[in-house]
């Protein structure tokens, strides 16, 4: 049987500098993002991590719901980054998840722009970045990460893209504790890297499965079709349109034509 998540178990041997200075674990929460927002209002430490086994009102991107049944990893990390590194936070989060899944499972995930983690073109992890300015306080960013670990993807209900889980891909269960510890370590390392002024966008670009592919992008009410050609330093996607011009996509929902 899998080891239980506890604050002490997560902290055991955790050699991070910032991430995990405070850990809040509860077996069930509506959403780790809501708990994170309350922690920010109380002026919590940078690097505070909120983890749960199960969310009853998980939040996805673009106002969608995120299903987080038992067997998933649902966590949020609170950061107070300088404005200059804000565009890199999305890259820090997706690279950290990618390296963690590769290291712990040997599987070969890729990033679908901007921050879905895919295995064999199926979504195994979603990342939500929320931020804002606290009244009279510092700017904050909350990274929310949801990984389908030991669960049957059928139980996720109706979702916009085909989904998978690590256990579904491997045919065996994976230790969530090991995944969480390695993930926090990787977020810590990459966050320190970008804080020290070193860009990670080339590393991120190398792991993007979207480049060179024909894509369909929904940005607000607009739809664009083209070939995903490159990414800029700030993470925006450059789309070569049928007419030959380049269109910069800052945020949107991408469907890749494989
Ligand atoms: C997406 O739509 O792809 C983003 C999903 C993000 C889900 C995670 S699970 C932990 C954190 N808490 C939430 O309510 N959402 C994020």
PDB file of C-alpha atoms and ligand atoms in Angstrom:
ATOM      1  CA  UNK A   1       0.000   0.000   0.000  1.00  0.00           C
ATOM      2  CA  UNK A   2       1.218   3.538  -0.757  1.00  0.00           C
ATOM      3  CA  UNK A   3       2.720   5.601   2.090  1.00  0.00           C
ATOM      4  CA  UNK A   4       0.423   8.272   3.549  1.00  0.00           C
ATOM      5  CA  UNK A   5       1.209  11.900   2.794  1.00  0.00           C
ATOM      6  CA  UNK A   6       2.002  13.891   5.918  1.00  0.00           C
ATOM      7  CA  UNK A   7       3.850  17.174   6.382  1.00  0.00           C
ATOM      8  CA  UNK A   8       6.677  15.335   8.169  1.00  0.00           C
ATOM      9  CA  UNK A   9       6.986  12.675   5.460  1.00  0.00           C
ATOM     10  CA  UNK A  10       7.153  15.298   2.697  1.00  0.00           C
ATOM     11  CA  UNK A  11       9.757  17.303   4.603  1.00  0.00           C
ATOM     12  CA  UNK A  12      11.964  14.249   5.301  1.00  0.00           C
ATOM     13  CA  UNK A  13      15.258  14.671   3.396  1.00  0.00           C
ATOM     14  CA  UNK A  14      13.854  17.662   1.460  1.00  0.00           C
ATOM     15  CA  UNK A  15      16.970  19.629   0.532  1.00  0.00           C
ATOM     16  CA  UNK A  16      15.412  22.823  -0.809  1.00  0.00           C
ATOM     17  CA  UNK A  17      16.265  26.456  -0.103  1.00  0.00           C
ATOM     18  CA  UNK A  18      12.905  28.188  -0.578  1.00  0.00           C
ATOM     19  CA  UNK A  19      10.244  25.699  -1.636  1.00  0.00           C
ATOM     20  CA  UNK A  20       8.682  23.792   1.261  1.00  0.00           C
ATOM     21  CA  UNK A  21       9.760  26.174   4.051  1.00  0.00           C
ATOM     22  CA  UNK A  22       6.173  25.678   5.191  1.00  0.00           C
ATOM     23  CA  UNK A  23       3.965  22.755   4.179  1.00  0.00           C
ATOM     24  CA  UNK A  24       0.232  22.555   4.719  1.00  0.00           C
ATOM     25  CA  UNK A  25      -1.294  19.142   4.069  1.00  0.00           C
ATOM     26  CA  UNK A  26      -4.944  18.171   4.452  1.00  0.00           C
ATOM     27  CA  UNK A  27      -6.534  14.960   3.108  1.00  0.00           C
ATOM     28  CA  UNK A  28      -9.295  16.954   1.386  1.00  0.00           C
ATOM     29  CA  UNK A  29      -9.731  20.588   0.317  1.00  0.00           C
ATOM     30  CA  UNK A  30     -12.060  22.436  -2.064  1.00  0.00           C
ATOM     31  CA  UNK A  31      -9.001  23.787  -3.952  1.00  0.00           C
ATOM     32  CA  UNK A  32      -5.359  24.248  -2.936  1.00  0.00           C
ATOM     33  CA  UNK A  33      -5.495  27.567  -4.862  1.00  0.00           C
ATOM     34  CA  UNK A  34      -8.110  28.947  -2.437  1.00  0.00           C
ATOM     35  CA  UNK A  35      -6.084  27.866   0.594  1.00  0.00           C
ATOM     36  CA  UNK A  36      -3.002  29.447  -1.001  1.00  0.00           C
ATOM     37  CA  UNK A  37      -4.811  32.744  -1.496  1.00  0.00           C
ATOM     38  CA  UNK A  38      -5.779  32.789   2.209  1.00  0.00           C
ATOM     39  CA  UNK A  39      -2.165  32.050   3.171  1.00  0.00           C
ATOM     40  CA  UNK A  40      -0.960  34.949   0.986  1.00  0.00           C
ATOM     41  CA  UNK A  41      -3.393  37.306   2.730  1.00  0.00           C
ATOM     42  CA  UNK A  42      -1.924  36.208   6.052  1.00  0.00           C
ATOM     43  CA  UNK A  43       1.564  37.030   4.772  1.00  0.00           C
ATOM     44  CA  UNK A  44       2.865  33.475   4.637  1.00  0.00           C
ATOM     45  CA  UNK A  45       6.481  32.609   3.792  1.00  0.00           C
ATOM     46  CA  UNK A  46       7.632  32.434   0.196  1.00  0.00           C
ATOM     47  CA  UNK A  47       7.861  28.756  -0.756  1.00  0.00           C
ATOM     48  CA  UNK A  48       4.773  27.694   1.224  1.00  0.00           C
ATOM     49  CA  UNK A  49       3.311  24.530  -0.305  1.00  0.00           C
ATOM     50  CA  UNK A  50      -0.314  23.424   0.060  1.00  0.00           C
ATOM     51  CA  UNK A  51      -1.057  19.784  -0.707  1.00  0.00           C
ATOM     52  CA  UNK A  52      -4.129  17.607  -0.647  1.00  0.00           C
ATOM     53  CA  UNK A  53      -5.128  14.081  -1.657  1.00  0.00           C
ATOM     54  CA  UNK A  54      -8.444  15.122  -3.114  1.00  0.00           C
ATOM     55  CA  UNK A  55     -10.071  18.400  -4.213  1.00  0.00           C
ATOM     56  CA  UNK A  56     -13.826  18.895  -4.191  1.00  0.00           C
ATOM     57  CA  UNK A  57     -13.754  22.091  -6.315  1.00  0.00           C
ATOM     58  CA  UNK A  58     -10.472  21.901  -8.249  1.00  0.00           C
ATOM     59  CA  UNK A  59      -9.847  24.790 -10.626  1.00  0.00           C
ATOM     60  CA  UNK A  60      -8.509  24.516 -14.166  1.00  0.00           C
ATOM     61  CA  UNK A  61      -7.411  27.109 -16.697  1.00  0.00           C
ATOM     62  CA  UNK A  62      -9.897  29.462 -18.376  1.00  0.00           C
ATOM     63  CA  UNK A  63     -12.499  28.976 -15.632  1.00  0.00           C
ATOM     64  CA  UNK A  64     -12.713  25.209 -16.170  1.00  0.00           C
ATOM     65  CA  UNK A  65     -13.139  22.651 -13.398  1.00  0.00           C
ATOM     66  CA  UNK A  66     -10.230  20.335 -12.611  1.00  0.00           C
ATOM     67  CA  UNK A  67     -11.055  16.850 -11.461  1.00  0.00           C
ATOM     68  CA  UNK A  68      -8.745  15.680  -8.654  1.00  0.00           C
ATOM     69  CA  UNK A  69      -9.852  12.330  -7.266  1.00  0.00           C
ATOM     70  CA  UNK A  70      -7.855  10.153  -4.824  1.00  0.00           C
ATOM     71  CA  UNK A  71      -4.592   9.023  -6.424  1.00  0.00           C
ATOM     72  CA  UNK A  72      -3.792  12.439  -7.882  1.00  0.00           C
ATOM     73  CA  UNK A  73      -1.272  15.034  -6.782  1.00  0.00           C
ATOM     74  CA  UNK A  74      -2.862  18.440  -6.199  1.00  0.00           C
ATOM     75  CA  UNK A  75      -0.589  21.127  -4.848  1.00  0.00           C
ATOM     76  CA  UNK A  76      -0.004  24.877  -4.892  1.00  0.00           C
ATOM     77  CA  UNK A  77       3.263  26.732  -4.327  1.00  0.00           C
ATOM     78  CA  UNK A  78       3.380  30.376  -3.193  1.00  0.00           C
ATOM     79  CA  UNK A  79       6.099  32.636  -4.616  1.00  0.00           C
ATOM     80  CA  UNK A  80       6.873  36.350  -4.405  1.00  0.00           C
ATOM     81  CA  UNK A  81       8.886  36.818  -7.620  1.00  0.00           C
ATOM     82  CA  UNK A  82      10.270  40.047  -9.064  1.00  0.00           C
ATOM     83  CA  UNK A  83       8.125  41.279 -11.981  1.00  0.00           C
ATOM     84  CA  UNK A  84      11.024  40.683 -14.397  1.00  0.00           C
ATOM     85  CA  UNK A  85      10.905  36.898 -13.922  1.00  0.00           C
ATOM     86  CA  UNK A  86       7.114  36.491 -13.989  1.00  0.00           C
ATOM     87  CA  UNK A  87       7.078  35.130 -17.584  1.00  0.00           C
ATOM     88  CA  UNK A  88       9.568  32.438 -16.540  1.00  0.00           C
ATOM     89  CA  UNK A  89       7.364  31.016 -13.774  1.00  0.00           C
ATOM     90  CA  UNK A  90       5.249  29.043 -16.247  1.00  0.00           C
ATOM     91  CA  UNK A  91       8.496  27.532 -17.638  1.00  0.00           C
ATOM     92  CA  UNK A  92       9.832  26.744 -14.163  1.00  0.00           C
ATOM     93  CA  UNK A  93       6.619  24.895 -13.306  1.00  0.00           C
ATOM     94  CA  UNK A  94       6.302  22.882 -16.517  1.00  0.00           C
ATOM     95  CA  UNK A  95      10.001  21.956 -16.680  1.00  0.00           C
ATOM     96  CA  UNK A  96       9.948  20.879 -13.013  1.00  0.00           C
ATOM     97  CA  UNK A  97       6.990  18.534 -13.647  1.00  0.00           C
ATOM     98  CA  UNK A  98       8.547  17.193 -16.838  1.00  0.00           C
ATOM     99  CA  UNK A  99      11.918  16.395 -15.180  1.00  0.00           C
ATOM    100  CA  UNK A 100      10.159  14.833 -12.193  1.00  0.00           C
ATOM    101  CA  UNK A 101       8.049  12.463 -14.286  1.00  0.00           C
ATOM    102  CA  UNK A 102      11.094  11.527 -16.398  1.00  0.00           C
ATOM    103  CA  UNK A 103      13.296  10.888 -13.366  1.00  0.00           C
ATOM    104  CA  UNK A 104      10.822   8.963 -11.213  1.00  0.00           C
ATOM    105  CA  UNK A 105       9.051   6.925 -13.893  1.00  0.00           C
ATOM    106  CA  UNK A 106      11.357   6.776 -16.931  1.00  0.00           C
ATOM    107  CA  UNK A 107       8.415   7.895 -19.086  1.00  0.00           C
ATOM    108  CA  UNK A 108       8.977  10.577 -21.724  1.00  0.00           C
ATOM    109  CA  UNK A 109       6.538  13.447 -21.231  1.00  0.00           C
ATOM    110  CA  UNK A 110       6.515  16.587 -23.384  1.00  0.00           C
ATOM    111  CA  UNK A 111       5.110  20.070 -22.866  1.00  0.00           C
ATOM    112  CA  UNK A 112       2.130  21.231 -24.900  1.00  0.00           C
ATOM    113  CA  UNK A 113       2.243  25.024 -25.062  1.00  0.00           C
ATOM    114  CA  UNK A 114       1.912  26.748 -22.703  1.00  0.00           C
ATOM    115  CA  UNK A 115       1.918  24.338 -19.789  1.00  0.00           C
ATOM    116  CA  UNK A 116       0.121  21.028 -20.246  1.00  0.00           C
ATOM    117  CA  UNK A 117       2.248  17.958 -19.657  1.00  0.00           C
ATOM    118  CA  UNK A 118       1.487  15.218 -22.155  1.00  0.00           C
ATOM    119  CA  UNK A 119       2.442  11.569 -22.535  1.00  0.00           C
ATOM    120  CA  UNK A 120       1.706  10.002 -25.919  1.00  0.00           C
ATOM    121  CA  UNK A 121      -0.446  13.059 -26.762  1.00  0.00           C
ATOM    122  CA  UNK A 122      -2.606  12.558 -23.660  1.00  0.00           C
ATOM    123  CA  UNK A 123      -2.705  15.016 -20.767  1.00  0.00           C
ATOM    124  CA  UNK A 124      -1.164  13.787 -17.515  1.00  0.00           C
ATOM    125  CA  UNK A 125      -0.754  17.121 -15.735  1.00  0.00           C
ATOM    126  CA  UNK A 126      -2.284  20.584 -15.778  1.00  0.00           C
ATOM    127  CA  UNK A 127      -0.715  23.738 -14.401  1.00  0.00           C
ATOM    128  CA  UNK A 128      -2.515  26.888 -13.318  1.00  0.00           C
ATOM    129  CA  UNK A 129      -0.680  30.112 -12.551  1.00  0.00           C
ATOM    130  CA  UNK A 130      -2.523  32.776 -10.575  1.00  0.00           C
ATOM    131  CA  UNK A 131      -1.152  36.021  -9.246  1.00  0.00           C
ATOM    132  CA  UNK A 132      -1.894  39.447  -7.962  1.00  0.00           C
ATOM    133  CA  UNK A 133      -0.859  42.213  -5.682  1.00  0.00           C
ATOM    134  CA  UNK A 134      -1.650  42.011  -2.009  1.00  0.00           C
ATOM    135  CA  UNK A 135      -3.004  45.267  -0.652  1.00  0.00           C
ATOM    136  CA  UNK A 136      -0.036  47.012   0.911  1.00  0.00           C
ATOM    137  CA  UNK A 137       2.035  43.900   0.314  1.00  0.00           C
ATOM    138  CA  UNK A 138       4.151  42.068  -2.216  1.00  0.00           C
ATOM    139  CA  UNK A 139       3.176  40.748  -5.621  1.00  0.00           C
ATOM    140  CA  UNK A 140       2.505  37.038  -5.386  1.00  0.00           C
ATOM    141  CA  UNK A 141       2.267  34.119  -7.771  1.00  0.00           C
ATOM    142  CA  UNK A 142       0.650  30.803  -6.996  1.00  0.00           C
ATOM    143  CA  UNK A 143       1.632  27.788  -9.089  1.00  0.00           C
ATOM    144  CA  UNK A 144      -1.074  25.105  -9.029  1.00  0.00           C
ATOM    145  CA  UNK A 145      -0.078  21.646 -10.227  1.00  0.00           C
ATOM    146  CA  UNK A 146      -2.418  18.709 -10.760  1.00  0.00           C
ATOM    147  CA  UNK A 147      -0.884  15.365 -11.776  1.00  0.00           C
ATOM    148  CA  UNK A 148      -2.865  12.229 -12.560  1.00  0.00           C
ATOM    149  CA  UNK A 149      -0.750   9.665 -10.735  1.00  0.00           C
ATOM    150  CA  UNK A 150      -2.459   6.474  -9.527  1.00  0.00           C
ATOM    151  CA  UNK A 151      -5.890   6.629 -11.054  1.00  0.00           C
ATOM    152  CA  UNK A 152      -8.001   5.346 -13.894  1.00  0.00           C
ATOM    153  CA  UNK A 153      -8.347   8.193 -16.434  1.00  0.00           C
ATOM    154  CA  UNK A 154     -11.944   7.031 -17.035  1.00  0.00           C
ATOM    155  CA  UNK A 155     -12.861   8.379 -13.583  1.00  0.00           C
ATOM    156  CA  UNK A 156     -11.916  11.946 -14.616  1.00  0.00           C
ATOM    157  CA  UNK A 157     -15.235  12.362 -16.423  1.00  0.00           C
ATOM    158  CA  UNK A 158     -15.659  14.509 -19.505  1.00  0.00           C
ATOM    159  CA  UNK A 159     -12.601  16.637 -20.260  1.00  0.00           C
ATOM    160  CA  UNK A 160     -11.581  18.723 -23.236  1.00  0.00           C
ATOM    161  CA  UNK A 161      -8.481  16.661 -24.163  1.00  0.00           C
ATOM    162  CA  UNK A 162      -7.700  12.934 -23.900  1.00  0.00           C
ATOM    163  CA  UNK A 163      -6.238  12.206 -20.461  1.00  0.00           C
ATOM    164  CA  UNK A 164      -3.943   9.624 -18.980  1.00  0.00           C
ATOM    165  CA  UNK A 165      -2.281   8.891 -15.639  1.00  0.00           C
ATOM    166  CA  UNK A 166       1.181   7.670 -14.692  1.00  0.00           C
ATOM    167  CA  UNK A 167      -0.184   4.325 -13.464  1.00  0.00           C
ATOM    168  CA  UNK A 168      -2.144   3.940 -16.691  1.00  0.00           C
ATOM    169  CA  UNK A 169       1.017   4.449 -18.767  1.00  0.00           C
ATOM    170  CA  UNK A 170       3.250   2.263 -16.583  1.00  0.00           C
ATOM    171  CA  UNK A 171       0.859  -0.524 -15.610  1.00  0.00           C
ATOM    172  CA  UNK A 172       1.892  -0.071 -11.948  1.00  0.00           C
ATOM    173  CA  UNK A 173       1.471   2.501  -9.187  1.00  0.00           C
ATOM    174  CA  UNK A 174       4.030   5.225  -8.454  1.00  0.00           C
ATOM    175  CA  UNK A 175       4.994   6.690  -5.055  1.00  0.00           C
ATOM    176  CA  UNK A 176       3.328  10.091  -4.765  1.00  0.00           C
ATOM    177  CA  UNK A 177       5.680  10.958  -1.901  1.00  0.00           C
ATOM    178  CA  UNK A 178       8.746  10.439  -4.102  1.00  0.00           C
ATOM    179  CA  UNK A 179       7.170  12.455  -6.909  1.00  0.00           C
ATOM    180  CA  UNK A 180       6.292  15.343  -4.585  1.00  0.00           C
ATOM    181  CA  UNK A 181       9.755  15.490  -2.975  1.00  0.00           C
ATOM    182  CA  UNK A 182      11.527  15.487  -6.345  1.00  0.00           C
ATOM    183  CA  UNK A 183       9.073  18.002  -7.793  1.00  0.00           C
ATOM    184  CA  UNK A 184       9.629  20.486  -4.944  1.00  0.00           C
ATOM    185  CA  UNK A 185      13.388  20.096  -5.370  1.00  0.00           C
ATOM    186  CA  UNK A 186      13.160  20.799  -9.104  1.00  0.00           C
ATOM    187  CA  UNK A 187      10.883  23.830  -8.632  1.00  0.00           C
ATOM    188  CA  UNK A 188      13.393  25.137  -6.068  1.00  0.00           C
ATOM    189  CA  UNK A 189      16.398  24.659  -8.391  1.00  0.00           C
ATOM    190  CA  UNK A 190      14.706  26.197 -11.438  1.00  0.00           C
ATOM    191  CA  UNK A 191      13.260  29.096  -9.435  1.00  0.00           C
ATOM    192  CA  UNK A 192      16.706  29.932  -8.057  1.00  0.00           C
ATOM    193  CA  UNK A 193      18.110  29.716 -11.595  1.00  0.00           C
ATOM    194  CA  UNK A 194      15.683  32.302 -12.983  1.00  0.00           C
ATOM    195  CA  UNK A 195      16.045  34.476  -9.865  1.00  0.00           C
ATOM    196  CA  UNK A 196      19.767  34.536 -10.600  1.00  0.00           C
ATOM    197  CA  UNK A 197      19.015  35.975 -14.039  1.00  0.00           C
ATOM    198  CA  UNK A 198      19.565  32.773 -16.044  1.00  0.00           C
ATOM    199  CA  UNK A 199      16.894  32.205 -18.709  1.00  0.00           C
ATOM    200  CA  UNK A 200      15.331  28.760 -19.067  1.00  0.00           C
ATOM    201  CA  UNK A 201      13.270  29.416 -22.179  1.00  0.00           C
ATOM    202  CA  UNK A 202      15.679  27.541 -24.507  1.00  0.00           C
ATOM    203  CA  UNK A 203      15.427  24.468 -22.248  1.00  0.00           C
ATOM    204  CA  UNK A 204      11.650  24.905 -22.224  1.00  0.00           C
ATOM    205  CA  UNK A 205      11.513  25.290 -26.015  1.00  0.00           C
ATOM    206  CA  UNK A 206      13.509  22.048 -26.472  1.00  0.00           C
ATOM    207  CA  UNK A 207      10.822  20.161 -24.554  1.00  0.00           C
ATOM    208  CA  UNK A 208       7.821  21.691 -26.306  1.00  0.00           C
ATOM    209  CA  UNK A 209       5.997  19.182 -28.438  1.00  0.00           C
ATOM    210  CA  UNK A 210       3.977  21.944 -30.112  1.00  0.00           C
ATOM    211  CA  UNK A 211       6.694  23.446 -32.327  1.00  0.00           C
ATOM    212  CA  UNK A 212       6.655  22.604 -36.022  1.00  0.00           C
ATOM    213  CA  UNK A 213       3.053  21.398 -35.783  1.00  0.00           C
ATOM    214  CA  UNK A 214      -0.145  22.645 -37.343  1.00  0.00           C
ATOM    215  CA  UNK A 215      -2.191  24.115 -34.498  1.00  0.00           C
ATOM    216  CA  UNK A 216      -5.579  25.623 -33.855  1.00  0.00           C
ATOM    217  CA  UNK A 217      -5.529  28.366 -31.211  1.00  0.00           C
ATOM    218  CA  UNK A 218      -8.497  29.823 -29.365  1.00  0.00           C
ATOM    219  CA  UNK A 219      -7.592  33.183 -27.868  1.00  0.00           C
ATOM    220  CA  UNK A 220     -10.657  34.779 -26.269  1.00  0.00           C
ATOM    221  CA  UNK A 221     -13.292  34.823 -29.010  1.00  0.00           C
ATOM    222  CA  UNK A 222     -10.705  34.624 -31.802  1.00  0.00           C
ATOM    223  CA  UNK A 223      -9.491  31.474 -33.534  1.00  0.00           C
ATOM    224  CA  UNK A 224      -6.173  31.173 -35.367  1.00  0.00           C
ATOM    225  CA  UNK A 225      -4.809  28.333 -37.499  1.00  0.00           C
ATOM    226  CA  UNK A 226      -1.151  28.048 -38.396  1.00  0.00           C
ATOM    227  CA  UNK A 227       2.163  26.354 -37.783  1.00  0.00           C
ATOM    228  CA  UNK A 228       3.705  26.842 -34.318  1.00  0.00           C
ATOM    229  CA  UNK A 229       7.114  28.135 -35.332  1.00  0.00           C
ATOM    230  CA  UNK A 230       8.959  29.256 -32.193  1.00  0.00           C
ATOM    231  CA  UNK A 231       8.614  30.756 -28.731  1.00  0.00           C
ATOM    232  CA  UNK A 232       9.860  34.123 -27.551  1.00  0.00           C
ATOM    233  CA  UNK A 233      11.851  34.751 -24.354  1.00  0.00           C
ATOM    234  CA  UNK A 234       8.606  35.696 -22.563  1.00  0.00           C
ATOM    235  CA  UNK A 235       7.026  32.362 -23.539  1.00  0.00           C
ATOM    236  CA  UNK A 236       4.659  33.673 -26.203  1.00  0.00           C
ATOM    237  CA  UNK A 237       4.063  31.395 -29.173  1.00  0.00           C
ATOM    238  CA  UNK A 238       4.865  32.587 -32.705  1.00  0.00           C
ATOM    239  CA  UNK A 239       2.367  31.209 -35.188  1.00  0.00           C
ATOM    240  CA  UNK A 240       3.101  31.207 -38.948  1.00  0.00           C
ATOM    241  CA  UNK A 241      -0.276  31.960 -40.510  1.00  0.00           C
ATOM    242  CA  UNK A 242      -1.440  30.617 -43.872  1.00  0.00           C
ATOM    243  CA  UNK A 243      -0.984  34.122 -45.336  1.00  0.00           C
ATOM    244  CA  UNK A 244       2.721  33.962 -44.376  1.00  0.00           C
ATOM    245  CA  UNK A 245       2.664  36.510 -41.547  1.00  0.00           C
ATOM    246  CA  UNK A 246       3.677  35.717 -37.950  1.00  0.00           C
ATOM    247  CA  UNK A 247       1.092  36.035 -35.173  1.00  0.00           C
ATOM    248  CA  UNK A 248       2.174  36.306 -31.542  1.00  0.00           C
ATOM    249  CA  UNK A 249       0.006  34.272 -29.154  1.00  0.00           C
ATOM    250  CA  UNK A 250       0.354  35.381 -25.543  1.00  0.00           C
ATOM    251  CA  UNK A 251      -2.313  33.128 -24.018  1.00  0.00           C
ATOM    252  CA  UNK A 252      -4.796  30.683 -25.434  1.00  0.00           C
ATOM    253  CA  UNK A 253      -6.051  27.174 -25.772  1.00  0.00           C
ATOM    254  CA  UNK A 254      -4.076  25.194 -28.336  1.00  0.00           C
ATOM    255  CA  UNK A 255      -5.207  22.078 -30.196  1.00  0.00           C
ATOM    256  CA  UNK A 256      -2.377  20.307 -32.007  1.00  0.00           C
ATOM    257  CA  UNK A 257      -3.044  18.479 -35.274  1.00  0.00           C
ATOM    258  CA  UNK A 258      -0.856  15.362 -35.149  1.00  0.00           C
TER     259      UNK A 258
HETATM  260  C1  LIG B   1      -5.489  23.084 -16.349  1.00  0.00           C
HETATM  261  O1  LIG B   1      -6.617  23.473 -16.633  1.00  0.00           O
HETATM  262  O2  LIG B   1      -4.830  22.392 -17.124  1.00  0.00           O
HETATM  263  C2  LIG B   1      -4.841  23.484 -15.031  1.00  0.00           C
HETATM  264  C3  LIG B   1      -5.195  22.523 -13.932  1.00  0.00           C
HETATM  265  C4  LIG B   1      -4.559  22.890 -12.602  1.00  0.00           C
HETATM  266  C5  LIG B   1      -5.006  21.968 -11.491  1.00  0.00           C
HETATM  267  C6  LIG B   1      -4.293  22.213 -10.203  1.00  0.00           C
HETATM  268  S1  LIG B   1      -4.558  20.938  -9.019  1.00  0.00           S
HETATM  269  C7  LIG B   1      -3.797  21.900  -7.790  1.00  0.00           C
HETATM  270  C8  LIG B   1      -4.272  23.314  -7.984  1.00  0.00           C
HETATM  271  N1  LIG B   1      -5.551  23.505  -7.306  1.00  0.00           N
HETATM  272  C9  LIG B   1      -6.529  23.735  -8.162  1.00  0.00           C
HETATM  273  O3  LIG B   1      -7.720  23.930  -7.844  1.00  0.00           O
HETATM  274  N2  LIG B   1      -6.068  23.734  -9.423  1.00  0.00           N
HETATM  275  C10 LIG B   1      -4.645  23.501  -9.469  1.00  0.00           C
END
